[in-house]
Structure formats: C-alpha cells, structure tokens
Amino acid sequence: MLTNKRFSPVGQSAFDARFEAQKIAFGPVVFQCVRLAWKHGMLAALSDAGDTGRSIDELAGTGRWTAYVLKVVLESCLSAGVVSRVGGRYVLDKAGYCVLSDAVTQTNFDFVHDVCYLGLHQLDEALHTGKPAGLATLGPWPTLYEGMADLPEPARTSWFAFDHLYSDTSFPSILPDVFATAPKRLMDIGANTGKFSLAALSADPAVELHLVDLPRQLAVARDNVGASGHGRRAHYHPTDLLDPHAALPQGMDVVWMSQFLSCFSEAAIATILQRAAGALAPGGQVLVLDTLWDTQRYDIAAYCLINTSPYFTAMASGNSKIYERDDYVRLAEEAGLRLVTSRDGIGYCHTLLRFAKVAP
C-alpha cells in the first residue's frame, strides 16, 4: 500500500515552486505549440540540422513557415526545454527528441489532443454531475463506450492507438499466467476488439472463449475473431455491464478483465466483481490486468496514469478513474473474492491481480 508519495523534489525552493506553478498555468498553451512544432515539421527540421541548429531566417527561407509563426511556436518550445537557442540558432533538445521519436510520447499527445482536449473544458461540470459532460465534443452518446464504434476521426484512431499501446505490450507476457490453471472455459469481459481473445485462442487450441461486451463493440470482436479462423471456439454475449441485473455465462474456469474495471465507478465495479465471482466454476479464478498508478516503479508511469483519470471523468463515463491496488482488493473482498497473487511490472505499466473465491 502506497501511503506517502510526492513528485516535487525534497527541499524545493519557493522560487522554483512558483516557476512550476506557472508551467501548470500555461500548460495548455505550451502543449499546442509543441504539438504544432512536431506535426508541422519544425522539430524534424532542427533534428536534421544536428548540433549546428538553424536560425529563424534559415527556417523561414524554406518557404514552409513565416518568421512570425516560427518565433511564436519555437519560443514556446524553448520555454519548455523542447529546443534550446545557441548563438541565435535553434537546436533540438532532449525533450524535443522524445516528442519527435518516442512512440509513447506521440501516442499520448494524439490522445490528449484528438480525444480529450476540447472536452476537458467541461471537467468541472463532469465532476459536479457525474456525467461525461465533455463527450458531446465527439458525439451524442451517454458514455464513450456506447459510441466507440462510431467515434469520428481522428479521435477513433488516437483512442485505439492509446488503448493498444499499453495492452499490446502486456498480452505476450501474461498468457502463461492466464493458462497456469489449465482453463478450458475462459470469459473475456470487456472484449473490445477481441485482441486478448484472439491471443488466448491462438495460445491454446482447446480453450473455449466467451466474449462479453456491448453489442456494437462485440460485433467488431466477432468480425476479428471470425477472420482469424477461431470462430467455432468463440461465443458472444452482448451485455450492458452497467445493468446490475445483466447475467453472465456460468461455469467459467477463468474470468478475465483487462483495462476494463477502470472504465467504471466503484459501485459498478462492485456489481461486476460480484457477477464475475458468481460465474466461476469450482476452483475458478478472476484475473484482472490493469494500470494502477500506485504500483509503478517510475514516476513517469504514475504521472501519465494519474492524469488519465480526468479523461474518464470528462469524456468516458463521468465517474471512473485509474485506481490504486487497494481499491480493487477491497472491492473484490466485498464481492467474496480473495487476492491470491499480485504481479507488477508487466509491459509498460500493468499489474495482474489473481483472485479466487473465498471458501464458504
């Protein structure tokens, strides 16, 4: 259990703290300027120039940007440490190199800009009402999950890139955990596009998969699984998990949930875990793979996860977040489950929690 945590350096001066506060205040401005420098090729042009860099006149001379545009954008990048200025010439700095070349950074940029940026203006309303008030910037759905199949571009591409970036690094290493108890009937709750189900079906030619999700999303998973040739071992259960009376198929050796429970409020998670426990065959287990901010080895991961929670509030559901480990353990215990094992450090930032039914 993480009881103490800070991101500021011990002994930080009041002057430095005030500077950090200004970075926060102007954060949205800097974000847009750095993004423009990346997307419009300014950072690439500086990278090509190497340590000698380029002057404003040289960059303007290419005809791609005016001197005014370059000054506005690159001066903001300078203030953020994305570029440096040496002898009047702009040079790509280390943070700029990350923006230009790091897939995680780029995926986070696109997700924040294309999915979250406009809607986050309604964060205060979302926190007050418990509804995703910012989702109207993308579509007319009650929650983002009901509109997933109809998300407009570029939000759709950026959302799936963000989601798959984290899950794709985890799935290869967790399949031995999934099949450690030799399950024959496996339920994938929140099947999404069917990525995990496909991995599981490919890993064990005898396993039977039961996919659970909203009807529109489940149709996408059905198409993907069918195209793989594994359709005969897959069974589909269109279900709205927000309905506490929606039943789940029974007799499961493993109930699997990946990056799923964070989509719901604690009250909804409690009912989902109760139904998952009720769906288990004797000796069955519930496996939860998720991103928990308090189990991270590095602050960079915890920072990204903590700041994903406002997306859930403003855009996704209005009442969910990135949780801590003890939140899931507590809710699982209330549902009649006990924690068997907990494994951190999976992929970029995942933890795998294994639960079993409490003996009567």
GROMACS .gro file of C-alpha atoms in nm:
model
  360
    1MET     CA    1   0.000   0.000   0.000
    2LEU     CA    2   0.141   0.337  -0.105
    3THR     CA    3   0.086   0.577   0.187
    4ASN     CA    4   0.335   0.852   0.105
    5LYS     CA    5   0.412   0.998  -0.238
    6ARG     CA    6   0.543   1.322  -0.382
    7PHE     CA    7   0.650   1.432  -0.729
    8SER     CA    8   0.823   1.754  -0.625
    9PRO     CA    9   1.189   1.743  -0.520
   10VAL     CA   10   1.258   1.745  -0.148
   11GLY     CA   11   1.377   2.090  -0.042
   12GLN     CA   12   1.231   2.267  -0.344
   13SER     CA   13   1.268   2.643  -0.306
   14ALA     CA   14   0.970   2.876  -0.309
   15PHE     CA   15   1.104   3.038  -0.626
   16ASP     CA   16   1.130   2.704  -0.807
   17ALA     CA   17   0.784   2.605  -0.687
   18ARG     CA   18   0.642   2.928  -0.826
   19PHE     CA   19   0.806   2.856  -1.162
   20GLU     CA   20   0.649   2.508  -1.163
   21ALA     CA   21   0.312   2.667  -1.092
   22GLN     CA   22   0.347   2.889  -1.399
   23LYS     CA   23   0.427   2.584  -1.611
   24ILE     CA   24   0.097   2.438  -1.499
   25ALA     CA   25  -0.092   2.761  -1.567
   26PHE     CA   26   0.041   2.784  -1.923
   27GLY     CA   27   0.048   2.409  -1.981
   28PRO     CA   28  -0.233   2.403  -2.243
   29VAL     CA   29  -0.058   2.680  -2.440
   30VAL     CA   30   0.276   2.502  -2.441
   31PHE     CA   31   0.108   2.174  -2.534
   32GLN     CA   32  -0.039   2.323  -2.850
   33CYS     CA   33   0.283   2.494  -2.956
   34VAL     CA   34   0.495   2.184  -2.906
   35ARG     CA   35   0.239   1.975  -3.090
   36LEU     CA   36   0.242   2.218  -3.382
   37ALA     CA   37   0.622   2.216  -3.392
   38TRP     CA   38   0.611   1.837  -3.415
   39LYS     CA   39   0.321   1.799  -3.657
   40HIS     CA   40   0.433   2.080  -3.889
   41GLY     CA   41   0.789   1.958  -3.922
   42MET     CA   42   0.978   2.222  -3.726
   43LEU     CA   43   1.128   1.971  -3.483
   44ALA     CA   44   1.224   1.742  -3.771
   45ALA     CA   45   1.399   2.033  -3.946
   46LEU     CA   46   1.601   2.106  -3.633
   47SER     CA   47   1.683   1.737  -3.593
   48ASP     CA   48   1.814   1.728  -3.949
   49ALA     CA   49   2.039   2.024  -3.871
   50GLY     CA   50   2.208   1.844  -3.583
   51ASP     CA   51   2.417   2.035  -3.330
   52THR     CA   52   2.455   2.339  -3.557
   53GLY     CA   53   2.080   2.407  -3.547
   54ARG     CA   54   1.903   2.660  -3.767
   55SER     CA   55   1.822   3.028  -3.741
   56ILE     CA   56   1.475   3.172  -3.788
   57ASP     CA   57   1.584   3.319  -4.121
   58GLU     CA   58   1.711   2.983  -4.244
   59LEU     CA   59   1.392   2.806  -4.143
   60ALA     CA   60   1.174   3.079  -4.296
   61GLY     CA   61   1.383   3.060  -4.612
   62THR     CA   62   1.249   2.712  -4.681
   63GLY     CA   63   0.909   2.865  -4.752
   64ARG     CA   64   0.733   2.627  -4.512
   65TRP     CA   65   0.674   2.880  -4.233
   66THR     CA   66   0.681   3.254  -4.187
   67ALA     CA   67   0.925   3.413  -3.942
   68TYR     CA   68   0.628   3.512  -3.725
   69VAL     CA   69   0.496   3.154  -3.699
   70LEU     CA   70   0.842   3.022  -3.620
   71LYS     CA   71   0.903   3.277  -3.347
   72VAL     CA   72   0.570   3.216  -3.174
   73VAL     CA   73   0.595   2.838  -3.181
   74LEU     CA   74   0.968   2.788  -3.121
   75GLU     CA   75   0.987   3.042  -2.839
   76SER     CA   76   0.718   2.845  -2.658
   77CYS     CA   77   0.911   2.525  -2.727
   78LEU     CA   78   1.220   2.696  -2.589
   79SER     CA   79   1.041   2.777  -2.264
   80ALA     CA   80   0.951   2.409  -2.227
   81GLY     CA   81   1.301   2.277  -2.287
   82VAL     CA   82   1.197   2.117  -2.616
   83VAL     CA   83   1.453   2.325  -2.806
   84SER     CA   84   1.747   2.538  -2.698
   85ARG     CA   85   1.889   2.852  -2.856
   86VAL     CA   86   2.263   2.884  -2.905
   87GLY     CA   87   2.409   3.191  -3.074
   88GLY     CA   88   2.066   3.279  -3.212
   89ARG     CA   89   2.021   2.932  -3.365
   90TYR     CA   90   1.757   2.685  -3.251
   91VAL     CA   91   1.876   2.332  -3.165
   92LEU     CA   92   1.661   2.029  -3.082
   93ASP     CA   93   1.688   1.950  -2.709
   94LYS     CA   94   1.639   1.612  -2.538
   95ALA     CA   95   1.268   1.661  -2.466
   96GLY     CA   96   1.219   1.762  -2.828
   97TYR     CA   97   1.391   1.443  -2.938
   98CYS     CA   98   1.138   1.245  -2.730
   99VAL     CA   99   0.846   1.430  -2.891
  100LEU     CA  100   0.994   1.362  -3.234
  101SER     CA  101   1.085   0.996  -3.191
  102ASP     CA  102   0.921   0.833  -2.887
  103ALA     CA  103   0.604   0.634  -2.965
  104VAL     CA  104   0.464   0.663  -2.612
  105THR     CA  105   0.503   1.041  -2.612
  106GLN     CA  106   0.347   1.075  -2.956
  107THR     CA  107   0.055   0.846  -2.869
  108ASN     CA  108  -0.013   1.045  -2.553
  109PHE     CA  109  -0.001   1.372  -2.749
  110ASP     CA  110  -0.252   1.246  -3.006
  111PHE     CA  111  -0.483   1.102  -2.740
  112VAL     CA  112  -0.489   1.421  -2.537
  113HIS     CA  113  -0.538   1.644  -2.842
  114ASP     CA  114  -0.781   1.436  -3.051
  115VAL     CA  115  -0.987   1.275  -2.775
  116CYS     CA  116  -0.963   1.489  -2.462
  117TYR     CA  117  -0.857   1.848  -2.524
  118LEU     CA  118  -1.187   2.017  -2.612
  119GLY     CA  119  -1.395   1.807  -2.374
  120LEU     CA  120  -1.175   1.874  -2.073
  121HIS     CA  121  -1.313   2.227  -2.072
  122GLN     CA  122  -1.623   2.064  -1.921
  123LEU     CA  123  -1.434   1.881  -1.645
  124ASP     CA  124  -1.589   2.091  -1.371
  125GLU     CA  125  -1.941   2.005  -1.491
  126ALA     CA  126  -1.849   1.637  -1.522
  127LEU     CA  127  -1.715   1.628  -1.166
  128HIS     CA  128  -2.028   1.800  -1.040
  129THR     CA  129  -2.282   1.586  -1.226
  130GLY     CA  130  -2.106   1.251  -1.254
  131LYS     CA  131  -2.171   1.257  -1.630
  132PRO     CA  132  -1.909   1.280  -1.911
  133ALA     CA  133  -2.002   1.637  -1.999
  134GLY     CA  134  -1.713   1.677  -2.243
  135LEU     CA  135  -1.816   1.378  -2.456
  136ALA     CA  136  -2.051   1.599  -2.658
  137THR     CA  137  -1.743   1.726  -2.843
  138LEU     CA  138  -1.715   1.379  -3.001
  139GLY     CA  139  -2.072   1.254  -3.021
  140PRO     CA  140  -2.418   1.229  -2.860
  141TRP     CA  141  -2.373   0.913  -2.651
  142PRO     CA  142  -2.435   0.871  -2.276
  143THR     CA  143  -2.086   0.720  -2.239
  144LEU     CA  144  -1.792   0.693  -2.475
  145TYR     CA  145  -1.817   0.313  -2.474
  146GLU     CA  146  -2.160   0.320  -2.634
  147GLY     CA  147  -2.020   0.534  -2.914
  148MET     CA  148  -1.691   0.351  -2.957
  149ALA     CA  149  -1.783   0.200  -3.293
  150ASP     CA  150  -1.888   0.543  -3.423
  151LEU     CA  151  -1.610   0.767  -3.293
  152PRO     CA  152  -1.514   1.029  -3.553
  153GLU     CA  153  -1.163   1.057  -3.689
  154PRO     CA  154  -0.902   1.136  -3.576
  155ALA     CA  155  -1.036   1.060  -3.227
  156ARG     CA  156  -1.107   0.696  -3.316
  157THR     CA  157  -0.754   0.625  -3.439
  158SER     CA  158  -0.595   0.809  -3.148
  159TRP     CA  159  -0.813   0.634  -2.890
  160PHE     CA  160  -0.734   0.284  -3.016
  161ALA     CA  161  -0.364   0.369  -3.052
  162PHE     CA  162  -0.362   0.484  -2.688
  163ASP     CA  163  -0.551   0.177  -2.567
  164HIS     CA  164  -0.349  -0.074  -2.769
  165LEU     CA  165  -0.013   0.085  -2.691
  166TYR     CA  166  -0.047  -0.025  -2.331
  167SER     CA  167  -0.231  -0.355  -2.377
  168ASP     CA  168  -0.015  -0.480  -2.667
  169THR     CA  169   0.300  -0.465  -2.455
  170SER     CA  170   0.133  -0.676  -2.185
  171PHE     CA  171  -0.053  -0.957  -2.362
  172PRO     CA  172   0.251  -1.161  -2.475
  173SER     CA  173   0.387  -1.190  -2.121
  174ILE     CA  174   0.062  -1.270  -1.938
  175LEU     CA  175  -0.059  -1.571  -2.139
  176PRO     CA  176   0.136  -1.815  -1.916
  177ASP     CA  177  -0.044  -1.660  -1.617
  178VAL     CA  178  -0.381  -1.700  -1.787
  179PHE     CA  179  -0.322  -2.066  -1.863
  180ALA     CA  180  -0.142  -2.152  -1.537
  181THR     CA  181  -0.452  -2.335  -1.409
  182ALA     CA  182  -0.522  -2.505  -1.747
  183PRO     CA  183  -0.862  -2.338  -1.800
  184LYS     CA  184  -1.098  -2.485  -2.059
  185ARG     CA  185  -1.369  -2.219  -2.036
  186LEU     CA  186  -1.244  -1.862  -2.032
  187MET     CA  187  -1.456  -1.546  -2.025
  188ASP     CA  188  -1.321  -1.215  -2.159
  189ILE     CA  189  -1.528  -0.936  -2.004
  190GLY     CA  190  -1.487  -0.613  -2.198
  191ALA     CA  191  -1.364  -0.794  -2.509
  192ASN     CA  192  -1.334  -0.468  -2.707
  193THR     CA  193  -1.187  -0.554  -3.049
  194GLY     CA  194  -1.108  -0.912  -2.944
  195LYS     CA  195  -0.729  -0.872  -2.913
  196PHE     CA  196  -0.696  -1.073  -2.593
  197SER     CA  197  -0.947  -1.336  -2.704
  198LEU     CA  198  -0.752  -1.387  -3.026
  199ALA     CA  199  -0.427  -1.424  -2.832
  200ALA     CA  200  -0.585  -1.678  -2.597
  201LEU     CA  201  -0.748  -1.878  -2.877
  202SER     CA  202  -0.415  -1.894  -3.059
  203ALA     CA  203  -0.225  -1.996  -2.745
  204ASP     CA  204  -0.444  -2.297  -2.659
  205PRO     CA  205  -0.625  -2.496  -2.932
  206ALA     CA  206  -0.865  -2.644  -2.677
  207VAL     CA  207  -0.977  -2.336  -2.485
  208GLU     CA  208  -1.330  -2.204  -2.530
  209LEU     CA  209  -1.373  -1.826  -2.522
  210HIS     CA  210  -1.681  -1.639  -2.404
  211LEU     CA  211  -1.668  -1.272  -2.509
  212VAL     CA  212  -1.875  -1.016  -2.319
  213ASP     CA  213  -1.923  -0.653  -2.425
  214LEU     CA  214  -2.177  -0.403  -2.555
  215PRO     CA  215  -2.350  -0.520  -2.876
  216ARG     CA  216  -2.184  -0.273  -3.116
  217GLN     CA  217  -1.836  -0.340  -2.979
  218LEU     CA  218  -1.894  -0.714  -2.968
  219ALA     CA  219  -1.977  -0.708  -3.339
  220VAL     CA  220  -1.626  -0.575  -3.408
  221ALA     CA  221  -1.472  -0.852  -3.197
  222ARG     CA  222  -1.684  -1.114  -3.374
  223ASP     CA  223  -1.556  -0.995  -3.713
  224ASN     CA  224  -1.194  -1.004  -3.598
  225VAL     CA  225  -1.220  -1.346  -3.435
  226GLY     CA  226  -1.412  -1.487  -3.730
  227ALA     CA  227  -1.148  -1.365  -3.974
  228SER     CA  228  -0.881  -1.546  -3.771
  229GLY     CA  229  -1.041  -1.888  -3.821
  230HIS     CA  230  -1.107  -1.940  -3.449
  231GLY     CA  231  -1.478  -1.858  -3.461
  232ARG     CA  232  -1.603  -2.206  -3.371
  233ARG     CA  233  -1.449  -2.181  -3.021
  234ALA     CA  234  -1.582  -1.832  -2.954
  235HIS     CA  235  -1.918  -1.747  -2.800
  236TYR     CA  236  -2.062  -1.397  -2.782
  237HIS     CA  237  -2.270  -1.245  -2.505
  238PRO     CA  238  -2.395  -0.890  -2.574
  239THR     CA  239  -2.423  -0.737  -2.228
  240ASP     CA  240  -2.450  -0.395  -2.070
  241LEU     CA  241  -2.235  -0.439  -1.759
  242LEU     CA  242  -2.381  -0.119  -1.612
  243ASP     CA  243  -2.705  -0.310  -1.566
  244PRO     CA  244  -2.652  -0.483  -1.228
  245HIS     CA  245  -2.911  -0.746  -1.325
  246ALA     CA  246  -2.740  -0.842  -1.652
  247ALA     CA  247  -2.636  -1.204  -1.606
  248LEU     CA  248  -2.303  -1.353  -1.711
  249PRO     CA  249  -2.250  -1.704  -1.853
  250GLN     CA  250  -2.172  -1.957  -1.582
  251GLY     CA  251  -1.916  -2.231  -1.522
  252MET     CA  252  -1.601  -2.036  -1.611
  253ASP     CA  253  -1.253  -2.158  -1.516
  254VAL     CA  254  -1.111  -1.809  -1.563
  255VAL     CA  255  -1.284  -1.473  -1.584
  256TRP     CA  256  -1.051  -1.222  -1.749
  257MET     CA  257  -1.073  -0.842  -1.738
  258SER     CA  258  -0.808  -0.624  -1.900
  259GLN     CA  259  -0.810  -0.243  -1.872
  260PHE     CA  260  -1.180  -0.281  -1.801
  261LEU     CA  261  -1.269  -0.205  -1.440
  262SER     CA  262  -1.112   0.141  -1.465
  263CYS     CA  263  -1.399   0.226  -1.701
  264PHE     CA  264  -1.649   0.214  -1.412
  265SER     CA  265  -1.734   0.372  -1.079
  266GLU     CA  266  -1.661   0.183  -0.758
  267ALA     CA  267  -2.032   0.099  -0.723
  268ALA     CA  268  -2.039  -0.053  -1.072
  269ILE     CA  269  -1.711  -0.239  -1.015
  270ALA     CA  270  -1.862  -0.396  -0.704
  271THR     CA  271  -2.154  -0.543  -0.901
  272ILE     CA  272  -1.926  -0.660  -1.186
  273LEU     CA  273  -1.696  -0.841  -0.945
  274GLN     CA  274  -1.994  -0.999  -0.770
  275ARG     CA  275  -2.123  -1.134  -1.101
  276ALA     CA  276  -1.776  -1.244  -1.206
  277ALA     CA  277  -1.739  -1.438  -0.882
  278GLY     CA  278  -2.080  -1.594  -0.939
  279ALA     CA  279  -1.981  -1.704  -1.290
  280LEU     CA  280  -1.687  -1.916  -1.169
  281ALA     CA  281  -1.680  -2.294  -1.181
  282PRO     CA  282  -1.542  -2.469  -0.869
  283GLY     CA  283  -1.176  -2.373  -0.840
  284GLY     CA  284  -1.215  -2.093  -1.096
  285GLN     CA  285  -1.035  -1.762  -1.069
  286VAL     CA  286  -1.081  -1.398  -1.166
  287LEU     CA  287  -0.780  -1.231  -1.332
  288VAL     CA  288  -0.765  -0.852  -1.351
  289LEU     CA  289  -0.498  -0.685  -1.564
  290ASP     CA  290  -0.498  -0.310  -1.520
  291THR     CA  291  -0.291   0.005  -1.491
  292LEU     CA  292  -0.270   0.101  -1.122
  293TRP     CA  293  -0.095   0.428  -1.057
  294ASP     CA  294   0.042   0.334  -0.714
  295THR     CA  295   0.220   0.017  -0.832
  296GLN     CA  296   0.454   0.191  -1.076
  297ARG     CA  297   0.830   0.169  -1.043
  298TYR     CA  298   0.888   0.501  -1.218
  299ASP     CA  299   0.725   0.840  -1.164
  300ILE     CA  300   0.683   0.885  -1.540
  301ALA     CA  301   0.431   0.600  -1.550
  302ALA     CA  302   0.247   0.712  -1.237
  303TYR     CA  303   0.227   1.067  -1.376
  304CYS     CA  304   0.074   0.951  -1.706
  305LEU     CA  305  -0.176   0.724  -1.533
  306ILE     CA  306  -0.287   0.979  -1.273
  307ASN     CA  307  -0.351   1.230  -1.549
  308THR     CA  308  -0.556   0.982  -1.749
  309SER     CA  309  -0.825   0.988  -1.478
  310PRO     CA  310  -0.971   1.326  -1.589
  311TYR     CA  311  -1.030   1.169  -1.933
  312PHE     CA  312  -1.252   0.909  -1.769
  313THR     CA  313  -1.439   1.185  -1.587
  314ALA     CA  314  -1.491   1.433  -1.869
  315MET     CA  315  -1.502   1.205  -2.173
  316ALA     CA  316  -1.564   0.840  -2.092
  317SER     CA  317  -1.809   0.780  -1.809
  318GLY     CA  318  -1.816   1.070  -1.564
  319ASN     CA  319  -1.739   0.853  -1.262
  320SER     CA  320  -1.440   0.625  -1.325
  321LYS     CA  321  -1.062   0.667  -1.295
  322ILE     CA  322  -0.724   0.500  -1.273
  323TYR     CA  323  -0.741   0.322  -0.938
  324GLU     CA  324  -0.493   0.207  -0.675
  325ARG     CA  325  -0.431  -0.161  -0.598
  326ASP     CA  326  -0.610  -0.149  -0.262
  327ASP     CA  327  -0.926  -0.015  -0.430
  328TYR     CA  328  -0.959  -0.333  -0.637
  329VAL     CA  329  -0.862  -0.562  -0.350
  330ARG     CA  330  -1.120  -0.404  -0.120
  331LEU     CA  331  -1.400  -0.426  -0.378
  332ALA     CA  332  -1.305  -0.785  -0.463
  333GLU     CA  333  -1.315  -0.884  -0.098
  334GLU     CA  334  -1.662  -0.732  -0.068
  335ALA     CA  335  -1.763  -0.950  -0.367
  336GLY     CA  336  -1.647  -1.268  -0.195
  337LEU     CA  337  -1.306  -1.290  -0.360
  338ARG     CA  338  -0.958  -1.304  -0.205
  339LEU     CA  339  -0.631  -1.191  -0.358
  340VAL     CA  340  -0.409  -1.489  -0.446
  341THR     CA  341  -0.119  -1.316  -0.623
  342SER     CA  342  -0.025  -0.969  -0.749
  343ARG     CA  343   0.239  -0.921  -1.020
  344ASP     CA  344   0.367  -0.576  -1.116
  345GLY     CA  345   0.592  -0.454  -1.395
  346ILE     CA  346   0.405  -0.612  -1.685
  347GLY     CA  347   0.452  -0.430  -2.016
  348TYR     CA  348   0.475  -0.056  -1.968
  349CYS     CA  349   0.272  -0.023  -1.651
  350HIS     CA  350   0.036  -0.314  -1.584
  351THR     CA  351  -0.036  -0.517  -1.273
  352LEU     CA  352  -0.200  -0.860  -1.280
  353LEU     CA  353  -0.424  -0.942  -0.983
  354ARG     CA  354  -0.538  -1.304  -0.937
  355PHE     CA  355  -0.847  -1.363  -0.723
  356ALA     CA  356  -1.015  -1.680  -0.602
  357LYS     CA  357  -1.349  -1.733  -0.432
  358VAL     CA  358  -1.348  -1.718  -0.055
  359ALA     CA  359  -1.429  -2.064   0.081
  360PRO     CA  360  -1.779  -2.079   0.236
   0.00000   0.00000   0.00000
